[in-house]
JSON list of N, CA, C and O in Angstrom, two decimals:
[
{"chain": "R", "resi": 136, "resn": "UNK", "atom": "N", "xyz": [-19.39, 10.56, -5.31]},
{"chain": "R", "resi": 136, "resn": "UNK", "atom": "CA", "xyz": [-18.57, 9.98, -6.35]},
{"chain": "R", "resi": 136, "resn": "UNK", "atom": "C", "xyz": [-18.58, 8.47, -6.20]},
{"chain": "R", "resi": 136, "resn": "UNK", "atom": "O", "xyz": [-18.39, 7.94, -5.11]},
{"chain": "R", "resi": 137, "resn": "UNK", "atom": "N", "xyz": [-18.81, 7.78, -7.29]},
{"chain": "R", "resi": 137, "resn": "UNK", "atom": "CA", "xyz": [-18.88, 6.33, -7.26]},
{"chain": "R", "resi": 137, "resn": "UNK", "atom": "C", "xyz": [-17.61, 5.75, -7.90]},
{"chain": "R", "resi": 137, "resn": "UNK", "atom": "O", "xyz": [-17.26, 6.09, -9.03]},
{"chain": "R", "resi": 138, "resn": "UNK", "atom": "N", "xyz": [-16.94, 4.86, -7.16]},
{"chain": "R", "resi": 138, "resn": "UNK", "atom": "CA", "xyz": [-15.73, 4.23, -7.66]},
{"chain": "R", "resi": 138, "resn": "UNK", "atom": "C", "xyz": [-16.05, 2.86, -8.23]},
{"chain": "R", "resi": 138, "resn": "UNK", "atom": "O", "xyz": [-16.80, 2.09, -7.64]},
{"chain": "R", "resi": 139, "resn": "UNK", "atom": "N", "xyz": [-15.47, 2.57, -9.37]},
{"chain": "R", "resi": 139, "resn": "UNK", "atom": "CA", "xyz": [-15.62, 1.25, -9.97]},
{"chain": "R", "resi": 139, "resn": "UNK", "atom": "C", "xyz": [-14.55, 0.32, -9.39]},
{"chain": "R", "resi": 139, "resn": "UNK", "atom": "O", "xyz": [-13.63, 0.77, -8.70]},
{"chain": "R", "resi": 140, "resn": "UNK", "atom": "N", "xyz": [-14.68, -0.97, -9.68]},
{"chain": "R", "resi": 140, "resn": "UNK", "atom": "CA", "xyz": [-13.67, -1.93, -9.25]},
{"chain": "R", "resi": 140, "resn": "UNK", "atom": "C", "xyz": [-12.31, -1.57, -9.83]},
{"chain": "R", "resi": 140, "resn": "UNK", "atom": "O", "xyz": [-11.29, -1.66, -9.15]},
{"chain": "R", "resi": 141, "resn": "UNK", "atom": "N", "xyz": [-12.28, -1.13, -11.08]},
{"chain": "R", "resi": 141, "resn": "UNK", "atom": "CA", "xyz": [-11.02, -0.75, -11.72]},
{"chain": "R", "resi": 141, "resn": "UNK", "atom": "C", "xyz": [-10.41, 0.46, -11.03]},
{"chain": "R", "resi": 141, "resn": "UNK", "atom": "O", "xyz": [-9.20, 0.53, -10.83]},
{"chain": "R", "resi": 142, "resn": "UNK", "atom": "N", "xyz": [-11.25, 1.42, -10.64]},
{"chain": "R", "resi": 142, "resn": "UNK", "atom": "CA", "xyz": [-10.74, 2.58, -9.91]},
{"chain": "R", "resi": 142, "resn": "UNK", "atom": "C", "xyz": [-10.06, 2.15, -8.62]},
{"chain": "R", "resi": 142, "resn": "UNK", "atom": "O", "xyz": [-8.99, 2.66, -8.27]},
{"chain": "R", "resi": 143, "resn": "UNK", "atom": "N", "xyz": [-10.67, 1.21, -7.92]},
{"chain": "R", "resi": 143, "resn": "UNK", "atom": "CA", "xyz": [-10.10, 0.72, -6.67]},
{"chain": "R", "resi": 143, "resn": "UNK", "atom": "C", "xyz": [-8.79, -0.02, -6.91]},
{"chain": "R", "resi": 143, "resn": "UNK", "atom": "O", "xyz": [-7.82, 0.15, -6.15]},
{"chain": "R", "resi": 144, "resn": "UNK", "atom": "N", "xyz": [-8.74, -0.85, -7.94]},
{"chain": "R", "resi": 144, "resn": "UNK", "atom": "CA", "xyz": [-7.50, -1.56, -8.28]},
{"chain": "R", "resi": 144, "resn": "UNK", "atom": "C", "xyz": [-6.38, -0.57, -8.61]},
{"chain": "R", "resi": 144, "resn": "UNK", "atom": "O", "xyz": [-5.25, -0.72, -8.13]},
{"chain": "R", "resi": 145, "resn": "UNK", "atom": "N", "xyz": [-6.71, 0.42, -9.42]},
{"chain": "R", "resi": 145, "resn": "UNK", "atom": "CA", "xyz": [-5.70, 1.41, -9.81]},
{"chain": "R", "resi": 145, "resn": "UNK", "atom": "C", "xyz": [-5.24, 2.24, -8.62]},
{"chain": "R", "resi": 145, "resn": "UNK", "atom": "O", "xyz": [-4.06, 2.57, -8.50]},
{"chain": "R", "resi": 146, "resn": "UNK", "atom": "N", "xyz": [-6.15, 2.56, -7.72]},
{"chain": "R", "resi": 146, "resn": "UNK", "atom": "CA", "xyz": [-5.79, 3.32, -6.53]},
{"chain": "R", "resi": 146, "resn": "UNK", "atom": "C", "xyz": [-4.86, 2.51, -5.63]},
{"chain": "R", "resi": 146, "resn": "UNK", "atom": "O", "xyz": [-3.87, 3.04, -5.13]},
{"chain": "R", "resi": 147, "resn": "UNK", "atom": "N", "xyz": [-5.17, 1.23, -5.43]},
{"chain": "R", "resi": 147, "resn": "UNK", "atom": "CA", "xyz": [-4.30, 0.38, -4.61]},
{"chain": "R", "resi": 147, "resn": "UNK", "atom": "C", "xyz": [-2.93, 0.24, -5.26]},
{"chain": "R", "resi": 147, "resn": "UNK", "atom": "O", "xyz": [-1.91, 0.31, -4.57]},
{"chain": "R", "resi": 148, "resn": "UNK", "atom": "N", "xyz": [-2.90, 0.03, -6.56]},
{"chain": "R", "resi": 148, "resn": "UNK", "atom": "CA", "xyz": [-1.62, -0.12, -7.28]},
{"chain": "R", "resi": 148, "resn": "UNK", "atom": "C", "xyz": [-0.78, 1.13, -7.12]},
{"chain": "R", "resi": 148, "resn": "UNK", "atom": "O", "xyz": [0.43, 1.07, -6.86]},
{"chain": "R", "resi": 149, "resn": "UNK", "atom": "N", "xyz": [-1.40, 2.30, -7.23]},
{"chain": "R", "resi": 149, "resn": "UNK", "atom": "CA", "xyz": [-0.69, 3.57, -7.07]},
{"chain": "R", "resi": 149, "resn": "UNK", "atom": "C", "xyz": [-0.15, 3.71, -5.65]},
{"chain": "R", "resi": 149, "resn": "UNK", "atom": "O", "xyz": [1.00, 4.11, -5.45]},
{"chain": "R", "resi": 150, "resn": "UNK", "atom": "N", "xyz": [-0.97, 3.35, -4.66]},
{"chain": "R", "resi": 150, "resn": "UNK", "atom": "CA", "xyz": [-0.51, 3.44, -3.27]},
{"chain": "R", "resi": 150, "resn": "UNK", "atom": "C", "xyz": [0.65, 2.48, -3.00]},
{"chain": "R", "resi": 150, "resn": "UNK", "atom": "O", "xyz": [1.60, 2.84, -2.29]},
{"chain": "R", "resi": 151, "resn": "UNK", "atom": "N", "xyz": [0.60, 1.28, -3.56]},
{"chain": "R", "resi": 151, "resn": "UNK", "atom": "CA", "xyz": [1.69, 0.32, -3.38]},
{"chain": "R", "resi": 151, "resn": "UNK", "atom": "C", "xyz": [2.95, 0.84, -4.06]},
{"chain": "R", "resi": 151, "resn": "UNK", "atom": "O", "xyz": [4.07, 0.72, -3.51]},
{"chain": "R", "resi": 152, "resn": "UNK", "atom": "N", "xyz": [2.80, 1.46, -5.22]},
{"chain": "R", "resi": 152, "resn": "UNK", "atom": "CA", "xyz": [3.96, 2.04, -5.93]},
{"chain": "R", "resi": 152, "resn": "UNK", "atom": "C", "xyz": [4.58, 3.15, -5.10]},
{"chain": "R", "resi": 152, "resn": "UNK", "atom": "O", "xyz": [5.81, 3.24, -4.97]},
{"chain": "R", "resi": 153, "resn": "UNK", "atom": "N", "xyz": [3.77, 4.00, -4.50]},
{"chain": "R", "resi": 153, "resn": "UNK", "atom": "CA", "xyz": [4.27, 5.08, -3.66]},
{"chain": "R", "resi": 153, "resn": "UNK", "atom": "C", "xyz": [4.96, 4.52, -2.40]},
{"chain": "R", "resi": 153, "resn": "UNK", "atom": "O", "xyz": [5.95, 5.07, -1.93]},
{"chain": "R", "resi": 154, "resn": "UNK", "atom": "N", "xyz": [4.43, 3.41, -1.87]},
{"chain": "R", "resi": 154, "resn": "UNK", "atom": "CA", "xyz": [5.05, 2.78, -0.69]},
{"chain": "R", "resi": 154, "resn": "UNK", "atom": "C", "xyz": [6.44, 2.27, -1.03]},
{"chain": "R", "resi": 154, "resn": "UNK", "atom": "O", "xyz": [7.37, 2.41, -0.23]},
{"chain": "R", "resi": 155, "resn": "UNK", "atom": "N", "xyz": [6.60, 1.69, -2.21]},
{"chain": "R", "resi": 155, "resn": "UNK", "atom": "CA", "xyz": [7.92, 1.20, -2.64]},
{"chain": "R", "resi": 155, "resn": "UNK", "atom": "C", "xyz": [8.91, 2.36, -2.66]},
{"chain": "R", "resi": 155, "resn": "UNK", "atom": "O", "xyz": [10.03, 2.26, -2.14]},
{"chain": "R", "resi": 156, "resn": "UNK", "atom": "N", "xyz": [8.50, 3.47, -3.24]},
{"chain": "R", "resi": 156, "resn": "UNK", "atom": "CA", "xyz": [9.37, 4.64, -3.31]},
{"chain": "R", "resi": 156, "resn": "UNK", "atom": "C", "xyz": [9.72, 5.14, -1.91]},
{"chain": "R", "resi": 156, "resn": "UNK", "atom": "O", "xyz": [10.88, 5.42, -1.60]},
{"chain": "R", "resi": 157, "resn": "UNK", "atom": "N", "xyz": [8.71, 5.25, -1.06]},
{"chain": "R", "resi": 157, "resn": "UNK", "atom": "CA", "xyz": [8.93, 5.75, 0.29]},
{"chain": "R", "resi": 157, "resn": "UNK", "atom": "C", "xyz": [9.86, 4.84, 1.08]},
{"chain": "R", "resi": 157, "resn": "UNK", "atom": "O", "xyz": [10.79, 5.33, 1.75]},
{"chain": "R", "resi": 158, "resn": "UNK", "atom": "N", "xyz": [9.63, 3.54, 1.04]},
{"chain": "R", "resi": 158, "resn": "UNK", "atom": "CA", "xyz": [10.49, 2.61, 1.78]},
{"chain": "R", "resi": 158, "resn": "UNK", "atom": "C", "xyz": [11.94, 2.71, 1.31]},
{"chain": "R", "resi": 158, "resn": "UNK", "atom": "O", "xyz": [12.86, 2.69, 2.11]},
{"chain": "R", "resi": 159, "resn": "UNK", "atom": "N", "xyz": [12.14, 2.83, 0.01]},
{"chain": "R", "resi": 159, "resn": "UNK", "atom": "CA", "xyz": [13.51, 2.93, -0.50]},
{"chain": "R", "resi": 159, "resn": "UNK", "atom": "C", "xyz": [14.17, 4.25, -0.11]},
{"chain": "R", "resi": 159, "resn": "UNK", "atom": "O", "xyz": [15.37, 4.27, 0.16]},
{"chain": "R", "resi": 160, "resn": "UNK", "atom": "N", "xyz": [13.42, 5.32, -0.07]},
{"chain": "R", "resi": 160, "resn": "UNK", "atom": "CA", "xyz": [13.98, 6.59, 0.38]},
{"chain": "R", "resi": 160, "resn": "UNK", "atom": "C", "xyz": [14.31, 6.55, 1.87]},
{"chain": "R", "resi": 160, "resn": "UNK", "atom": "O", "xyz": [15.38, 7.01, 2.29]},
{"chain": "R", "resi": 161, "resn": "UNK", "atom": "N", "xyz": [13.41, 6.00, 2.65]},
{"chain": "R", "resi": 161, "resn": "UNK", "atom": "CA", "xyz": [13.62, 5.92, 4.09]},
{"chain": "R", "resi": 161, "resn": "UNK", "atom": "C", "xyz": [14.83, 5.04, 4.39]},
{"chain": "R", "resi": 161, "resn": "UNK", "atom": "O", "xyz": [15.64, 5.35, 5.27]},
{"chain": "R", "resi": 162, "resn": "UNK", "atom": "N", "xyz": [14.96, 3.96, 3.66]},
{"chain": "R", "resi": 162, "resn": "UNK", "atom": "CA", "xyz": [16.06, 3.01, 3.88]},
{"chain": "R", "resi": 162, "resn": "UNK", "atom": "C", "xyz": [17.42, 3.70, 3.77]},
{"chain": "R", "resi": 162, "resn": "UNK", "atom": "O", "xyz": [18.35, 3.36, 4.51]},
{"chain": "R", "resi": 163, "resn": "UNK", "atom": "N", "xyz": [17.55, 4.67, 2.90]},
{"chain": "R", "resi": 163, "resn": "UNK", "atom": "CA", "xyz": [18.84, 5.35, 2.72]},
{"chain": "R", "resi": 163, "resn": "UNK", "atom": "C", "xyz": [19.23, 6.19, 3.93]},
{"chain": "R", "resi": 163, "resn": "UNK", "atom": "O", "xyz": [20.41, 6.51, 4.09]},
{"chain": "R", "resi": 164, "resn": "UNK", "atom": "N", "xyz": [18.28, 6.54, 4.78]},
{"chain": "R", "resi": 164, "resn": "UNK", "atom": "CA", "xyz": [18.55, 7.38, 5.94]},
{"chain": "R", "resi": 164, "resn": "UNK", "atom": "C", "xyz": [18.81, 6.58, 7.22]},
{"chain": "R", "resi": 164, "resn": "UNK", "atom": "O", "xyz": [19.18, 7.15, 8.24]},
{"chain": "R", "resi": 165, "resn": "UNK", "atom": "N", "xyz": [18.60, 5.27, 7.18]},
{"chain": "R", "resi": 165, "resn": "UNK", "atom": "CA", "xyz": [18.69, 4.44, 8.38]},
{"chain": "R", "resi": 165, "resn": "UNK", "atom": "C", "xyz": [20.11, 3.95, 8.58]},
{"chain": "R", "resi": 165, "resn": "UNK", "atom": "O", "xyz": [20.72, 3.42, 7.65]},
{"chain": "R", "resi": 166, "resn": "UNK", "atom": "N", "xyz": [20.60, 4.07, 9.80]},
{"chain": "R", "resi": 166, "resn": "UNK", "atom": "CA", "xyz": [21.95, 3.63, 10.14]},
{"chain": "R", "resi": 166, "resn": "UNK", "atom": "C", "xyz": [21.93, 2.21, 10.71]},
{"chain": "R", "resi": 166, "resn": "UNK", "atom": "O", "xyz": [22.77, 1.39, 10.38]},
{"chain": "R", "resi": 167, "resn": "UNK", "atom": "N", "xyz": [20.93, 1.90, 11.55]},
{"chain": "R", "resi": 167, "resn": "UNK", "atom": "CA", "xyz": [20.83, 0.59, 12.19]},
{"chain": "R", "resi": 167, "resn": "UNK", "atom": "C", "xyz": [20.59, -0.50, 11.15]},
{"chain": "R", "resi": 167, "resn": "UNK", "atom": "O", "xyz": [19.63, -0.43, 10.38]},
{"chain": "R", "resi": 168, "resn": "UNK", "atom": "N", "xyz": [21.46, -1.51, 11.11]},
{"chain": "R", "resi": 168, "resn": "UNK", "atom": "CA", "xyz": [21.38, -2.54, 10.06]},
{"chain": "R", "resi": 168, "resn": "UNK", "atom": "C", "xyz": [20.12, -3.39, 10.17]},
{"chain": "R", "resi": 168, "resn": "UNK", "atom": "O", "xyz": [19.55, -3.79, 9.15]},
{"chain": "R", "resi": 169, "resn": "UNK", "atom": "N", "xyz": [19.66, -3.68, 11.39]},
{"chain": "R", "resi": 169, "resn": "UNK", "atom": "CA", "xyz": [18.44, -4.49, 11.54]},
{"chain": "R", "resi": 169, "resn": "UNK", "atom": "C", "xyz": [17.22, -3.74, 11.04]},
{"chain": "R", "resi": 169, "resn": "UNK", "atom": "O", "xyz": [16.37, -4.31, 10.34]},
{"chain": "R", "resi": 170, "resn": "UNK", "atom": "N", "xyz": [17.13, -2.47, 11.40]},
{"chain": "R", "resi": 170, "resn": "UNK", "atom": "CA", "xyz": [16.00, -1.65, 10.94]},
{"chain": "R", "resi": 170, "resn": "UNK", "atom": "C", "xyz": [16.07, -1.44, 9.43]},
{"chain": "R", "resi": 170, "resn": "UNK", "atom": "O", "xyz": [15.06, -1.49, 8.73]},
{"chain": "R", "resi": 171, "resn": "UNK", "atom": "N", "xyz": [17.28, -1.25, 8.92]},
{"chain": "R", "resi": 171, "resn": "UNK", "atom": "CA", "xyz": [17.47, -1.08, 7.47]},
{"chain": "R", "resi": 171, "resn": "UNK", "atom": "C", "xyz": [16.98, -2.32, 6.72]},
{"chain": "R", "resi": 171, "resn": "UNK", "atom": "O", "xyz": [16.31, -2.21, 5.70]},
{"chain": "R", "resi": 172, "resn": "UNK", "atom": "N", "xyz": [17.28, -3.51, 7.24]},
{"chain": "R", "resi": 172, "resn": "UNK", "atom": "CA", "xyz": [16.83, -4.76, 6.61]},
{"chain": "R", "resi": 172, "resn": "UNK", "atom": "C", "xyz": [15.31, -4.87, 6.66]},
{"chain": "R", "resi": 172, "resn": "UNK", "atom": "O", "xyz": [14.67, -5.25, 5.69]},
{"chain": "R", "resi": 173, "resn": "UNK", "atom": "N", "xyz": [14.72, -4.52, 7.81]},
{"chain": "R", "resi": 173, "resn": "UNK", "atom": "CA", "xyz": [13.27, -4.58, 7.95]},
{"chain": "R", "resi": 173, "resn": "UNK", "atom": "C", "xyz": [12.58, -3.66, 6.95]},
{"chain": "R", "resi": 173, "resn": "UNK", "atom": "O", "xyz": [11.64, -4.08, 6.26]},
{"chain": "R", "resi": 174, "resn": "UNK", "atom": "N", "xyz": [13.05, -2.44, 6.85]},
{"chain": "R", "resi": 174, "resn": "UNK", "atom": "CA", "xyz": [12.46, -1.49, 5.89]},
{"chain": "R", "resi": 174, "resn": "UNK", "atom": "C", "xyz": [12.67, -1.98, 4.46]},
{"chain": "R", "resi": 174, "resn": "UNK", "atom": "O", "xyz": [11.79, -1.87, 3.61]},
{"chain": "R", "resi": 175, "resn": "UNK", "atom": "N", "xyz": [13.85, -2.56, 4.19]},
{"chain": "R", "resi": 175, "resn": "UNK", "atom": "CA", "xyz": [14.11, -3.12, 2.86]},
{"chain": "R", "resi": 175, "resn": "UNK", "atom": "C", "xyz": [13.15, -4.25, 2.53]},
{"chain": "R", "resi": 175, "resn": "UNK", "atom": "O", "xyz": [12.65, -4.34, 1.41]},
{"chain": "R", "resi": 176, "resn": "UNK", "atom": "N", "xyz": [12.89, -5.13, 3.52]},
{"chain": "R", "resi": 176, "resn": "UNK", "atom": "CA", "xyz": [11.94, -6.22, 3.32]},
{"chain": "R", "resi": 176, "resn": "UNK", "atom": "C", "xyz": [10.53, -5.70, 3.07]},
{"chain": "R", "resi": 176, "resn": "UNK", "atom": "O", "xyz": [9.79, -6.25, 2.24]},
{"chain": "R", "resi": 177, "resn": "UNK", "atom": "N", "xyz": [10.17, -4.63, 3.75]},
{"chain": "R", "resi": 177, "resn": "UNK", "atom": "CA", "xyz": [8.85, -4.03, 3.53]},
{"chain": "R", "resi": 177, "resn": "UNK", "atom": "C", "xyz": [8.76, -3.44, 2.12]},
{"chain": "R", "resi": 177, "resn": "UNK", "atom": "O", "xyz": [7.71, -3.55, 1.47]},
{"chain": "R", "resi": 178, "resn": "UNK", "atom": "N", "xyz": [9.84, -2.87, 1.64]},
{"chain": "R", "resi": 178, "resn": "UNK", "atom": "CA", "xyz": [9.87, -2.35, 0.28]},
{"chain": "R", "resi": 178, "resn": "UNK", "atom": "C", "xyz": [9.71, -3.45, -0.75]},
{"chain": "R", "resi": 178, "resn": "UNK", "atom": "O", "xyz": [9.01, -3.29, -1.75]},
{"chain": "R", "resi": 179, "resn": "UNK", "atom": "N", "xyz": [10.36, -4.59, -0.50]},
{"chain": "R", "resi": 179, "resn": "UNK", "atom": "CA", "xyz": [10.25, -5.73, -1.40]},
{"chain": "R", "resi": 179, "resn": "UNK", "atom": "C", "xyz": [8.81, -6.26, -1.42]},
{"chain": "R", "resi": 179, "resn": "UNK", "atom": "O", "xyz": [8.26, -6.55, -2.48]},
{"chain": "R", "resi": 180, "resn": "UNK", "atom": "N", "xyz": [8.19, -6.35, -0.24]},
{"chain": "R", "resi": 180, "resn": "UNK", "atom": "CA", "xyz": [6.80, -6.82, -0.16]},
{"chain": "R", "resi": 180, "resn": "UNK", "atom": "C", "xyz": [5.85, -5.86, -0.90]},
{"chain": "R", "resi": 180, "resn": "UNK", "atom": "O", "xyz": [4.96, -6.30, -1.63]},
{"chain": "R", "resi": 181, "resn": "UNK", "atom": "N", "xyz": [6.06, -4.57, -0.73]},
{"chain": "R", "resi": 181, "resn": "UNK", "atom": "CA", "xyz": [5.22, -3.59, -1.43]},
{"chain": "R", "resi": 181, "resn": "UNK", "atom": "C", "xyz": [5.43, -3.69, -2.94]},
{"chain": "R", "resi": 181, "resn": "UNK", "atom": "O", "xyz": [4.48, -3.57, -3.71]},
{"chain": "R", "resi": 182, "resn": "UNK", "atom": "N", "xyz": [6.67, -3.94, -3.35]},
{"chain": "R", "resi": 182, "resn": "UNK", "atom": "CA", "xyz": [6.97, -4.08, -4.78]},
{"chain": "R", "resi": 182, "resn": "UNK", "atom": "C", "xyz": [6.27, -5.29, -5.39]},
{"chain": "R", "resi": 182, "resn": "UNK", "atom": "O", "xyz": [5.72, -5.21, -6.49]},
{"chain": "R", "resi": 183, "resn": "UNK", "atom": "N", "xyz": [6.26, -6.39, -4.66]},
{"chain": "R", "resi": 183, "resn": "UNK", "atom": "CA", "xyz": [5.58, -7.59, -5.15]},
{"chain": "R", "resi": 183, "resn": "UNK", "atom": "C", "xyz": [4.07, -7.35, -5.25]},
{"chain": "R", "resi": 183, "resn": "UNK", "atom": "O", "xyz": [3.44, -7.77, -6.22]},
{"chain": "R", "resi": 184, "resn": "UNK", "atom": "N", "xyz": [3.52, -6.67, -4.27]},
{"chain": "R", "resi": 184, "resn": "UNK", "atom": "CA", "xyz": [2.08, -6.37, -4.30]},
{"chain": "R", "resi": 184, "resn": "UNK", "atom": "C", "xyz": [1.75, -5.45, -5.46]},
{"chain": "R", "resi": 184, "resn": "UNK", "atom": "O", "xyz": [0.77, -5.67, -6.20]},
{"chain": "R", "resi": 185, "resn": "UNK", "atom": "N", "xyz": [2.57, -4.43, -5.67]},
{"chain": "R", "resi": 185, "resn": "UNK", "atom": "CA", "xyz": [2.35, -3.50, -6.78]},
{"chain": "R", "resi": 185, "resn": "UNK", "atom": "C", "xyz": [2.40, -4.23, -8.11]},
{"chain": "R", "resi": 185, "resn": "UNK", "atom": "O", "xyz": [1.57, -4.01, -8.99]},
{"chain": "R", "resi": 186, "resn": "UNK", "atom": "N", "xyz": [3.36, -5.13, -8.25]},
{"chain": "R", "resi": 186, "resn": "UNK", "atom": "CA", "xyz": [3.51, -5.88, -9.50]},
{"chain": "R", "resi": 186, "resn": "UNK", "atom": "C", "xyz": [2.28, -6.76, -9.77]},
{"chain": "R", "resi": 186, "resn": "UNK", "atom": "O", "xyz": [1.77, -6.80, -10.90]},
{"chain": "R", "resi": 187, "resn": "UNK", "atom": "N", "xyz": [1.78, -7.42, -8.75]},
{"chain": "R", "resi": 187, "resn": "UNK", "atom": "CA", "xyz": [0.59, -8.26, -8.91]},
{"chain": "R", "resi": 187, "resn": "UNK", "atom": "C", "xyz": [-0.62, -7.44, -9.35]},
{"chain": "R", "resi": 187, "resn": "UNK", "atom": "O", "xyz": [-1.37, -7.85, -10.24]},
{"chain": "R", "resi": 188, "resn": "UNK", "atom": "N", "xyz": [-0.81, -6.29, -8.71]},
{"chain": "R", "resi": 188, "resn": "UNK", "atom": "CA", "xyz": [-1.97, -5.48, -9.06]},
{"chain": "R", "resi": 188, "resn": "UNK", "atom": "C", "xyz": [-1.82, -4.84, -10.44]},
{"chain": "R", "resi": 188, "resn": "UNK", "atom": "O", "xyz": [-2.79, -4.73, -11.18]},
{"chain": "R", "resi": 189, "resn": "UNK", "atom": "N", "xyz": [-0.60, -4.43, -10.79]},
{"chain": "R", "resi": 189, "resn": "UNK", "atom": "CA", "xyz": [-0.38, -3.87, -12.13]},
{"chain": "R", "resi": 189, "resn": "UNK", "atom": "C", "xyz": [-0.67, -4.93, -13.19]},
{"chain": "R", "resi": 189, "resn": "UNK", "atom": "O", "xyz": [-1.32, -4.64, -14.21]},
{"chain": "R", "resi": 190, "resn": "UNK", "atom": "N", "xyz": [-0.22, -6.17, -12.96]},
{"chain": "R", "resi": 190, "resn": "UNK", "atom": "CA", "xyz": [-0.49, -7.25, -13.90]},
{"chain": "R", "resi": 190, "resn": "UNK", "atom": "C", "xyz": [-1.99, -7.52, -14.02]},
{"chain": "R", "resi": 190, "resn": "UNK", "atom": "O", "xyz": [-2.50, -7.73, -15.12]},
{"chain": "R", "resi": 191, "resn": "UNK", "atom": "N", "xyz": [-2.69, -7.49, -12.89]},
{"chain": "R", "resi": 191, "resn": "UNK", "atom": "CA", "xyz": [-4.14, -7.72, -12.92]},
{"chain": "R", "resi": 191, "resn": "UNK", "atom": "C", "xyz": [-4.84, -6.61, -13.71]},
{"chain": "R", "resi": 191, "resn": "UNK", "atom": "O", "xyz": [-5.73, -6.89, -14.52]},
{"chain": "R", "resi": 192, "resn": "UNK", "atom": "N", "xyz": [-4.45, -5.39, -13.49]},
{"chain": "R", "resi": 192, "resn": "UNK", "atom": "CA", "xyz": [-5.06, -4.26, -14.21]},
{"chain": "R", "resi": 192, "resn": "UNK", "atom": "C", "xyz": [-4.82, -4.41, -15.72]},
{"chain": "R", "resi": 192, "resn": "UNK", "atom": "O", "xyz": [-5.73, -4.21, -16.52]},
{"chain": "R", "resi": 193, "resn": "UNK", "atom": "N", "xyz": [-3.60, -4.77, -16.09]},
{"chain": "R", "resi": 193, "resn": "UNK", "atom": "CA", "xyz": [-3.27, -4.96, -17.51]},
{"chain": "R", "resi": 193, "resn": "UNK", "atom": "C", "xyz": [-4.10, -6.10, -18.10]},
{"chain": "R", "resi": 193, "resn": "UNK", "atom": "O", "xyz": [-4.63, -5.98, -19.21]},
{"chain": "R", "resi": 194, "resn": "UNK", "atom": "N", "xyz": [-4.23, -7.21, -17.36]},
{"chain": "R", "resi": 194, "resn": "UNK", "atom": "CA", "xyz": [-5.05, -8.34, -17.85]},
{"chain": "R", "resi": 194, "resn": "UNK", "atom": "C", "xyz": [-6.51, -7.95, -18.04]},
{"chain": "R", "resi": 194, "resn": "UNK", "atom": "O", "xyz": [-7.21, -8.50, -18.89]},
{"chain": "R", "resi": 195, "resn": "UNK", "atom": "N", "xyz": [-6.99, -7.00, -17.23]},
{"chain": "R", "resi": 195, "resn": "UNK", "atom": "CA", "xyz": [-8.37, -6.54, -17.35]},
{"chain": "R", "resi": 195, "resn": "UNK", "atom": "C", "xyz": [-8.55, -5.52, -18.47]},
{"chain": "R", "resi": 195, "resn": "UNK", "atom": "O", "xyz": [-9.65, -5.01, -18.67]},
{"chain": "R", "resi": 196, "resn": "UNK", "atom": "N", "xyz": [-7.45, -5.19, -19.19]},
{"chain": "R", "resi": 196, "resn": "UNK", "atom": "CA", "xyz": [-7.56, -4.33, -20.35]},
{"chain": "R", "resi": 196, "resn": "UNK", "atom": "C", "xyz": [-7.36, -2.86, -20.08]},
{"chain": "R", "resi": 196, "resn": "UNK", "atom": "O", "xyz": [-7.68, -2.03, -20.93]},
{"chain": "R", "resi": 197, "resn": "UNK", "atom": "N", "xyz": [-6.84, -2.52, -18.93]},
{"chain": "R", "resi": 197, "resn": "UNK", "atom": "CA", "xyz": [-6.58, -1.11, -18.62]},
{"chain": "R", "resi": 197, "resn": "UNK", "atom": "C", "xyz": [-5.10, -0.96, -18.33]},
{"chain": "R", "resi": 197, "resn": "UNK", "atom": "O", "xyz": [-4.33, -1.90, -18.50]},
{"chain": "R", "resi": 198, "resn": "UNK", "atom": "N", "xyz": [-4.70, 0.21, -17.92]},
{"chain": "R", "resi": 198, "resn": "UNK", "atom": "CA", "xyz": [-3.29, 0.39, -17.59]},
{"chain": "R", "resi": 198, "resn": "UNK", "atom": "C", "xyz": [-3.18, 1.02, -16.20]},
{"chain": "R", "resi": 198, "resn": "UNK", "atom": "O", "xyz": [-4.03, 1.82, -15.80]},
{"chain": "R", "resi": 199, "resn": "UNK", "atom": "N", "xyz": [-2.11, 0.66, -15.48]},
{"chain": "R", "resi": 199, "resn": "UNK", "atom": "CA", "xyz": [-1.95, 1.19, -14.12]},
{"chain": "R", "resi": 199, "resn": "UNK", "atom": "C", "xyz": [-1.70, 2.69, -14.10]},
{"chain": "R", "resi": 199, "resn": "UNK", "atom": "O", "xyz": [-1.32, 3.26, -15.08]}
]
């Protein structure tokens, strides 16, 4: 199977979107405030990455 550049962009965007969901779910189970903040920061970073890739995909004429 041959992947195009768009396939790779869409796959990364999907993985980043799933990471945002996972980090937010995990954060709700954490009691330690320092760890909770760290996981929250990771969720924010994943969200920013997902947004950048979704915007790039849209600019290239496709949809995430």
